[in-house]
Amino acid sequence: MKLHPHEPPRVELAQLPTPVVELKQLAKRQGVHRLLMKRDDLTGLELSGNKIRKLEYMVAEALAQGSDTLVTHGGVQSNHCRATAALCARLGLHVRLILRSAGVVPEMDGNLFLDSLFGAECSYHSPDEYTSKLDELVAESLAQEAMSGRKPYFFPVGASVPLGCWGYIRCVAELVEQLGCEAPIDLYCATSSGGTQAGLILGRALFQCEKWSVRGVPVSDSSDYFRQKLSELVRETIGLYSLNLLPEHTPIELVEGYIGEGYAIPYPTAIETIRLAGRYEGLVLDPSYTSKAMTGMFADMATRGPDRVPVFVHTGGAFGLFARKDLLA
Ligand SMILES: Cc1ncc(COP(=O)(O)O)c(C=O)c1O
């Protein structure tokens, strides 16, 4: 079913709708009357997590353009790259991943192990090279693919472009079905490339859930950076798809102070949150995103009124934990 007259086409790949569950043990432990989780870690196994919702739209555009190859980039343990590799294998497409890696030969573990299992063609680049030469690396990969007779389609890290934002607009439509618009809900998610939070913000506005608040926890960059990045992404999406929304319908709300020393650098409270989620709910959080987001949520929900219902959007990433088992040893 179409969400909105201007919703772009999508290829159905994820297991949707994902369930909403009560976290009774964690709620008791954190002293709140109710704590819910949207299990977007269950969008699939290989295709798990938030990325696949966005990729459903990206891949539809790629196929419509006649592309047979997807090119994208991210960190060496990127969930986005792994989900892209898995969907390419499933759809019979070639995939090329440009990966940022501190070591020259990265360890084949976690998501990278799966990238290789799914047949992705990977190149590895030092953080300096990746940051300073990304545009050149992408152009080079696209040219090489074209020279090999393939038709590549490129999308940037996290698929956080207006088309990808539809993934989390759709997630809000599911939440409205599951929880109704009238409940005083605080939705929490990890924010990194921004498309997840931008989609939730747009969905909240489109489905007129005025009592909801969308509270992103930055895990990679400063709140100032995200205020600007999210405003731009939301504004571009509204413009591109002629959504009838004003800036006051799409407030940017961020829970600051939970990045730690930087992206993918864990810190003790976030590691403790991984332990708590495992011990009290049998849930797996990851070291880069969901552990920091849940740590931020625990602190933030204590400052909200007692009538508010926190809903954690579990965006997946479990494979990343396997590459960092040392944290819990
Ligand atoms: C497991 C996980 N959670 C959250 C995020 C953040 O989502 P976004 O990039 O849309 O901000 C990512 C993105 O890399 C992710 O892999």
CSV table of C-alpha atoms and ligand atoms in Angstrom, one decimal:
chain,number,residue,atom,x,y,z
A,1,MET,CA,0.0,0.0,0.0
A,2,LYS,CA,1.3,3.5,-0.9
A,3,LEU,CA,2.0,5.6,2.2
A,4,HIS,CA,1.6,8.9,0.4
A,5,PRO,CA,0.7,9.9,-3.2
A,6,HIS,CA,4.3,11.0,-3.7
A,7,GLU,CA,5.9,8.0,-2.2
A,8,PRO,CA,8.6,6.6,-4.7
A,9,PRO,CA,8.6,2.9,-5.7
A,10,ARG,CA,10.2,0.4,-3.5
A,11,VAL,CA,11.3,-3.3,-3.8
A,12,GLU,CA,10.0,-5.3,-0.8
A,13,LEU,CA,13.0,-6.9,0.8
A,14,ALA,CA,12.6,-6.4,4.6
A,15,GLN,CA,10.4,-8.4,6.9
A,16,LEU,CA,7.9,-5.8,7.7
A,17,PRO,CA,6.2,-4.7,9.9
A,18,THR,CA,8.8,-5.3,12.7
A,19,PRO,CA,7.3,-6.0,16.1
A,20,VAL,CA,7.0,-3.6,19.0
A,21,VAL,CA,7.8,-5.3,22.3
A,22,GLU,CA,7.7,-4.4,26.0
A,23,LEU,CA,11.0,-4.4,27.8
A,24,LYS,CA,9.7,-5.3,31.2
A,25,GLN,CA,12.9,-6.2,33.0
A,26,LEU,CA,14.8,-3.2,31.7
A,27,ALA,CA,11.8,-0.9,32.6
A,28,LYS,CA,11.8,-2.2,36.1
A,29,ARG,CA,15.6,-1.8,36.4
A,30,GLN,CA,15.5,1.7,35.1
A,31,GLY,CA,12.5,2.7,37.2
A,32,VAL,CA,10.0,3.6,34.5
A,33,HIS,CA,6.5,2.2,34.2
A,34,ARG,CA,6.8,1.3,30.6
A,35,LEU,CA,9.6,0.9,28.0
A,36,LEU,CA,9.0,-0.3,24.5
A,37,MET,CA,11.2,-1.3,21.6
A,38,LYS,CA,10.6,-1.3,17.9
A,39,ARG,CA,12.5,-4.4,16.8
A,40,ASP,CA,14.1,-3.1,13.6
A,41,ASP,CA,17.0,-5.4,14.3
A,42,LEU,CA,14.5,-8.0,13.0
A,43,THR,CA,14.1,-6.7,9.5
A,44,GLY,CA,15.9,-9.8,8.3
A,45,LEU,CA,19.0,-11.7,9.3
A,46,GLU,CA,21.6,-10.8,6.7
A,47,LEU,CA,19.5,-7.8,5.7
A,48,SER,CA,18.9,-6.8,9.3
A,49,GLY,CA,18.8,-3.4,10.8
A,50,ASN,CA,17.7,0.1,9.7
A,51,LYS,CA,19.6,0.2,6.4
A,52,ILE,CA,17.4,-2.2,4.6
A,53,ARG,CA,14.4,0.0,4.9
A,54,LYS,CA,16.3,2.8,3.1
A,55,LEU,CA,17.8,0.3,0.5
A,56,GLU,CA,14.3,-0.8,-0.5
A,57,TYR,CA,13.8,2.6,-2.2
A,58,MET,CA,17.4,3.0,-3.4
A,59,VAL,CA,17.5,-0.4,-5.2
A,60,ALA,CA,14.1,0.3,-6.8
A,61,GLU,CA,15.6,3.4,-8.4
A,62,ALA,CA,18.7,1.5,-9.4
A,63,LEU,CA,16.8,-1.2,-11.1
A,64,ALA,CA,14.5,1.3,-12.8
A,65,GLN,CA,17.6,2.9,-14.3
A,66,GLY,CA,18.8,-0.5,-15.6
A,67,SER,CA,21.7,-0.7,-13.2
A,68,ASP,CA,23.3,-4.1,-12.5
A,69,THR,CA,25.9,-3.0,-9.9
A,70,LEU,CA,25.6,-1.1,-6.6
A,71,VAL,CA,28.6,1.0,-5.4
A,72,THR,CA,28.6,2.4,-1.9
A,73,HIS,CA,31.0,3.1,1.0
A,74,GLY,CA,31.4,3.1,4.8
A,75,GLY,CA,33.6,1.9,7.6
A,76,VAL,CA,35.1,-1.6,7.5
A,77,GLN,CA,32.4,-2.8,9.9
A,78,SER,CA,29.6,-0.9,8.1
A,79,ASN,CA,26.1,-2.4,8.6
A,80,HIS,CA,25.0,-0.4,5.6
A,81,CYS,CA,27.6,-2.0,3.4
A,82,ARG,CA,26.8,-5.5,4.7
A,83,ALA,CA,23.1,-5.1,4.0
A,84,THR,CA,23.9,-3.8,0.5
A,85,ALA,CA,26.1,-6.8,-0.2
A,86,ALA,CA,23.4,-9.2,1.0
A,87,LEU,CA,20.7,-7.6,-1.1
A,88,CYS,CA,22.9,-7.6,-4.2
A,89,ALA,CA,23.6,-11.3,-3.7
A,90,ARG,CA,19.8,-11.9,-3.4
A,91,LEU,CA,19.0,-9.8,-6.5
A,92,GLY,CA,21.8,-11.1,-8.6
A,93,LEU,CA,23.6,-7.7,-8.7
A,94,HIS,CA,27.3,-7.0,-8.6
A,95,VAL,CA,28.5,-5.0,-5.5
A,96,ARG,CA,31.5,-2.8,-4.9
A,97,LEU,CA,32.3,-1.5,-1.4
A,98,ILE,CA,34.8,1.3,-0.7
A,99,LEU,CA,35.8,0.7,2.9
A,100,ARG,CA,37.6,2.8,5.5
A,101,SER,CA,40.0,0.7,7.4
A,102,ALA,CA,42.7,1.5,10.0
A,103,GLY,CA,44.7,-1.7,9.3
A,104,VAL,CA,46.0,-2.4,5.8
A,105,VAL,CA,44.6,-5.9,5.9
A,106,PRO,CA,41.5,-5.8,8.1
A,107,GLU,CA,40.5,-8.8,10.1
A,108,MET,CA,37.7,-10.8,8.4
A,109,ASP,CA,35.2,-10.6,11.2
A,110,GLY,CA,31.7,-9.3,11.9
A,111,ASN,CA,30.2,-7.4,8.9
A,112,LEU,CA,33.4,-7.6,6.8
A,113,PHE,CA,33.3,-11.4,7.0
A,114,LEU,CA,29.7,-11.3,5.7
A,115,ASP,CA,30.6,-8.8,2.9
A,116,SER,CA,33.1,-11.3,1.7
A,117,LEU,CA,30.7,-14.3,2.1
A,118,PHE,CA,28.1,-12.4,0.0
A,119,GLY,CA,30.7,-11.9,-2.8
A,120,ALA,CA,31.3,-8.1,-2.5
A,121,GLU,CA,34.3,-6.6,-4.2
A,122,CYS,CA,35.9,-4.5,-1.4
A,123,SER,CA,38.7,-2.0,-1.5
A,124,TYR,CA,40.3,-0.7,1.7
A,125,HIS,CA,41.5,2.8,2.4
A,126,SER,CA,43.2,4.5,5.4
A,127,PRO,CA,41.1,7.0,7.3
A,128,ASP,CA,43.1,9.8,5.8
A,129,GLU,CA,42.8,8.6,2.2
A,130,TYR,CA,39.1,7.8,2.7
A,131,THR,CA,38.3,11.3,4.1
A,132,SER,CA,40.4,13.3,1.7
A,133,LYS,CA,39.9,11.4,-1.5
A,134,LEU,CA,36.4,9.9,-1.2
A,135,ASP,CA,35.0,11.6,-4.3
A,136,GLU,CA,38.0,10.4,-6.4
A,137,LEU,CA,37.7,6.8,-5.0
A,138,VAL,CA,34.0,6.8,-5.9
A,139,ALA,CA,34.6,8.2,-9.4
A,140,GLU,CA,37.4,5.7,-10.0
A,141,SER,CA,35.2,2.7,-8.9
A,142,LEU,CA,32.3,3.9,-11.2
A,143,ALA,CA,34.7,4.3,-14.1
A,144,GLN,CA,36.1,0.8,-13.6
A,145,GLU,CA,32.7,-0.7,-13.4
A,146,ALA,CA,31.6,1.0,-16.6
A,147,MET,CA,34.8,-0.1,-18.3
A,148,SER,CA,33.9,-3.7,-17.3
A,149,GLY,CA,30.7,-3.3,-19.1
A,150,ARG,CA,28.5,-3.0,-16.0
A,151,LYS,CA,26.0,-0.2,-15.2
A,152,PRO,CA,26.8,1.1,-11.7
A,153,TYR,CA,24.5,2.9,-9.4
A,154,PHE,CA,26.0,4.9,-6.5
A,155,PHE,CA,24.6,5.9,-3.2
A,156,PRO,CA,26.4,7.5,-0.3
A,157,VAL,CA,27.1,6.1,3.2
A,158,GLY,CA,23.9,5.1,5.1
A,159,ALA,CA,21.7,5.9,2.1
A,160,SER,CA,20.8,9.1,3.9
A,161,VAL,CA,19.5,10.9,0.9
A,162,PRO,CA,15.9,12.1,0.4
A,163,LEU,CA,14.9,8.8,-1.3
A,164,GLY,CA,16.3,6.8,1.6
A,165,CYS,CA,14.3,8.9,4.1
A,166,TRP,CA,11.2,7.1,2.9
A,167,GLY,CA,12.4,4.0,4.8
A,168,TYR,CA,11.7,5.6,8.2
A,169,ILE,CA,8.6,7.4,7.0
A,170,ARG,CA,7.3,3.9,6.4
A,171,CYS,CA,8.5,2.8,9.9
A,172,VAL,CA,6.3,5.6,11.4
A,173,ALA,CA,3.3,4.3,9.5
A,174,GLU,CA,3.9,0.9,11.1
A,175,LEU,CA,4.2,2.5,14.6
A,176,VAL,CA,1.0,4.4,14.1
A,177,GLU,CA,-0.8,1.1,13.3
A,178,GLN,CA,0.9,-0.5,16.3
A,179,LEU,CA,0.6,2.2,19.0
A,180,GLY,CA,-1.8,4.9,17.7
A,181,CYS,CA,-1.0,8.5,17.3
A,182,GLU,CA,-2.5,9.6,20.6
A,183,ALA,CA,0.0,8.0,23.0
A,184,PRO,CA,2.7,10.4,24.4
A,185,ILE,CA,5.6,8.6,22.8
A,186,ASP,CA,9.3,9.5,22.9
A,187,LEU,CA,11.0,7.7,20.0
A,188,TYR,CA,14.7,7.2,20.4
A,189,CYS,CA,17.3,6.3,17.7
A,190,ALA,CA,21.0,6.4,17.1
A,191,THR,CA,21.9,9.2,14.6
A,192,SER,CA,24.9,8.9,12.3
A,193,SER,CA,24.3,9.6,8.6
A,194,GLY,CA,20.9,11.0,9.7
A,195,GLY,CA,18.4,9.3,7.4
A,196,THR,CA,16.8,7.3,10.2
A,197,GLN,CA,16.0,10.3,12.3
A,198,ALA,CA,15.1,12.4,9.3
A,199,GLY,CA,12.6,9.8,8.2
A,200,LEU,CA,11.1,9.5,11.7
A,201,ILE,CA,10.8,13.3,11.9
A,202,LEU,CA,9.0,13.4,8.5
A,203,GLY,CA,6.8,10.5,9.3
A,204,ARG,CA,5.7,12.0,12.6
A,205,ALA,CA,4.8,15.2,10.8
A,206,LEU,CA,3.1,13.5,7.8
A,207,PHE,CA,0.9,11.3,10.0
A,208,GLN,CA,0.2,14.2,12.4
A,209,CYS,CA,1.5,12.5,15.6
A,210,GLU,CA,1.8,15.8,17.5
A,211,LYS,CA,2.1,14.1,20.8
A,212,TRP,CA,5.2,12.2,19.7
A,213,SER,CA,8.8,13.4,20.0
A,214,VAL,CA,11.6,12.0,17.9
A,215,ARG,CA,14.8,12.1,19.9
A,216,GLY,CA,18.0,11.2,18.1
A,217,VAL,CA,21.2,10.3,19.9
A,218,PRO,CA,24.2,11.5,17.9
A,219,VAL,CA,26.9,8.8,17.8
A,220,SER,CA,29.4,10.2,15.3
A,221,ASP,CA,29.4,14.0,15.1
A,222,SER,CA,28.5,17.0,17.2
A,223,SER,CA,24.9,18.1,17.8
A,224,ASP,CA,25.5,21.4,15.9
A,225,TYR,CA,26.5,19.3,12.9
A,226,PHE,CA,23.4,17.2,13.1
A,227,ARG,CA,21.1,20.1,13.6
A,228,GLN,CA,22.2,21.5,10.3
A,229,LYS,CA,22.5,18.1,8.5
A,230,LEU,CA,19.1,16.9,9.6
A,231,SER,CA,17.4,20.3,8.8
A,232,GLU,CA,18.9,20.1,5.3
A,233,LEU,CA,17.9,16.5,4.7
A,234,VAL,CA,14.4,17.1,6.0
A,235,ARG,CA,14.0,20.3,3.9
A,236,GLU,CA,15.4,18.6,0.7
A,237,THR,CA,13.0,15.7,1.1
A,238,ILE,CA,10.0,18.0,1.7
A,239,GLY,CA,11.0,19.9,-1.5
A,240,LEU,CA,11.8,16.9,-3.7
A,241,TYR,CA,8.5,15.1,-2.9
A,242,SER,CA,6.3,18.1,-2.5
A,243,LEU,CA,5.3,17.2,1.0
A,244,ASN,CA,2.9,19.7,2.5
A,245,LEU,CA,5.0,20.5,5.6
A,246,LEU,CA,6.4,23.6,7.2
A,247,PRO,CA,9.6,23.8,9.3
A,248,GLU,CA,7.6,24.0,12.5
A,249,HIS,CA,6.2,20.6,11.8
A,250,THR,CA,9.6,19.0,11.8
A,251,PRO,CA,11.5,19.9,15.0
A,252,ILE,CA,15.0,18.5,15.4
A,253,GLU,CA,15.5,17.1,18.9
A,254,LEU,CA,18.8,15.6,19.9
A,255,VAL,CA,20.0,13.9,23.1
A,256,GLU,CA,23.5,15.3,23.4
A,257,GLY,CA,26.6,14.0,25.2
A,258,TYR,CA,26.7,10.2,24.3
A,259,ILE,CA,29.3,10.0,21.5
A,260,GLY,CA,32.1,9.5,23.9
A,261,GLU,CA,35.6,10.1,22.4
A,262,GLY,CA,34.3,9.6,18.9
A,263,TYR,CA,32.5,7.4,16.3
A,264,ALA,CA,32.8,3.7,17.1
A,265,ILE,CA,34.9,4.3,20.2
A,266,PRO,CA,33.1,2.6,23.0
A,267,TYR,CA,33.1,3.9,26.6
A,268,PRO,CA,32.3,2.2,29.9
A,269,THR,CA,28.7,3.3,30.4
A,270,ALA,CA,27.8,2.2,26.9
A,271,ILE,CA,29.5,-1.2,27.4
A,272,GLU,CA,27.5,-1.5,30.6
A,273,THR,CA,24.4,-0.8,28.6
A,274,ILE,CA,25.3,-3.7,26.2
A,275,ARG,CA,25.6,-6.0,29.3
A,276,LEU,CA,22.3,-4.8,30.7
A,277,ALA,CA,20.4,-5.3,27.5
A,278,GLY,CA,21.9,-8.8,27.2
A,279,ARG,CA,21.4,-9.8,30.9
A,280,TYR,CA,17.9,-8.4,31.4
A,281,GLU,CA,16.3,-8.8,28.0
A,282,GLY,CA,18.3,-11.2,26.0
A,283,LEU,CA,19.0,-8.5,23.4
A,284,VAL,CA,22.1,-7.7,21.4
A,285,LEU,CA,23.2,-4.1,21.1
A,286,ASP,CA,26.2,-3.0,19.0
A,287,PRO,CA,29.3,-1.0,20.2
A,288,SER,CA,29.0,1.9,17.7
A,289,TYR,CA,25.3,2.8,17.5
A,290,THR,CA,22.6,1.2,19.7
A,291,SER,CA,24.6,0.9,22.9
A,292,LYS,CA,25.3,4.7,22.8
A,293,ALA,CA,21.7,5.5,21.8
A,294,MET,CA,20.3,3.4,24.6
A,295,THR,CA,22.7,4.9,27.1
A,296,GLY,CA,21.5,8.4,26.0
A,297,MET,CA,17.8,7.2,26.2
A,298,PHE,CA,18.2,6.0,29.8
A,299,ALA,CA,19.5,9.4,30.9
A,300,ASP,CA,17.0,11.4,28.8
A,301,MET,CA,13.9,9.4,29.8
A,302,ALA,CA,14.5,10.2,33.4
A,303,THR,CA,14.1,13.9,32.6
A,304,ARG,CA,10.8,13.5,30.7
A,305,GLY,CA,7.4,13.5,32.4
A,306,PRO,CA,6.1,10.3,34.0
A,307,ASP,CA,3.3,10.1,31.3
A,308,ARG,CA,5.9,9.8,28.5
A,309,VAL,CA,6.4,6.3,26.9
A,310,PRO,CA,10.0,5.8,25.7
A,311,VAL,CA,10.2,3.7,22.5
A,312,PHE,CA,13.7,2.6,21.5
A,313,VAL,CA,14.1,2.0,17.8
A,314,HIS,CA,16.6,-0.9,17.7
A,315,THR,CA,18.4,-0.2,14.5
A,316,GLY,CA,20.4,-3.5,14.5
A,317,GLY,CA,24.2,-3.9,14.1
A,318,ALA,CA,24.6,-7.1,16.1
A,319,PHE,CA,27.4,-8.4,13.8
A,320,GLY,CA,29.5,-5.4,14.8
A,321,LEU,CA,29.6,-6.7,18.3
A,322,PHE,CA,31.2,-10.0,17.1
A,323,ALA,CA,34.1,-7.9,15.8
A,324,ARG,CA,34.5,-6.4,19.3
A,325,LYS,CA,34.0,-9.3,21.6
A,326,ASP,CA,37.1,-8.0,23.5
A,327,LEU,CA,34.9,-5.3,25.0
A,328,LEU,CA,33.0,-7.8,27.1
A,329,ALA,CA,35.7,-10.3,27.8
B,1,LIG,C1,23.1,-0.3,13.6
B,1,LIG,C2,22.9,1.1,13.2
B,1,LIG,N1,22.1,1.9,14.0
B,1,LIG,C3,22.0,3.2,13.7
B,1,LIG,C4,22.6,3.8,12.6
B,1,LIG,C5,22.4,5.2,12.3
B,1,LIG,O1,21.5,5.5,11.3
B,1,LIG,P1,21.6,6.7,10.3
B,1,LIG,O2,22.9,6.5,9.6
B,1,LIG,O3,20.4,6.6,9.5
B,1,LIG,O4,21.7,7.9,11.2
B,1,LIG,C6,23.4,3.0,11.8
B,1,LIG,C7,24.1,3.6,10.6
B,1,LIG,O5,25.2,3.4,10.2
B,1,LIG,C8,23.6,1.6,12.1
B,1,LIG,O6,24.4,0.8,11.3
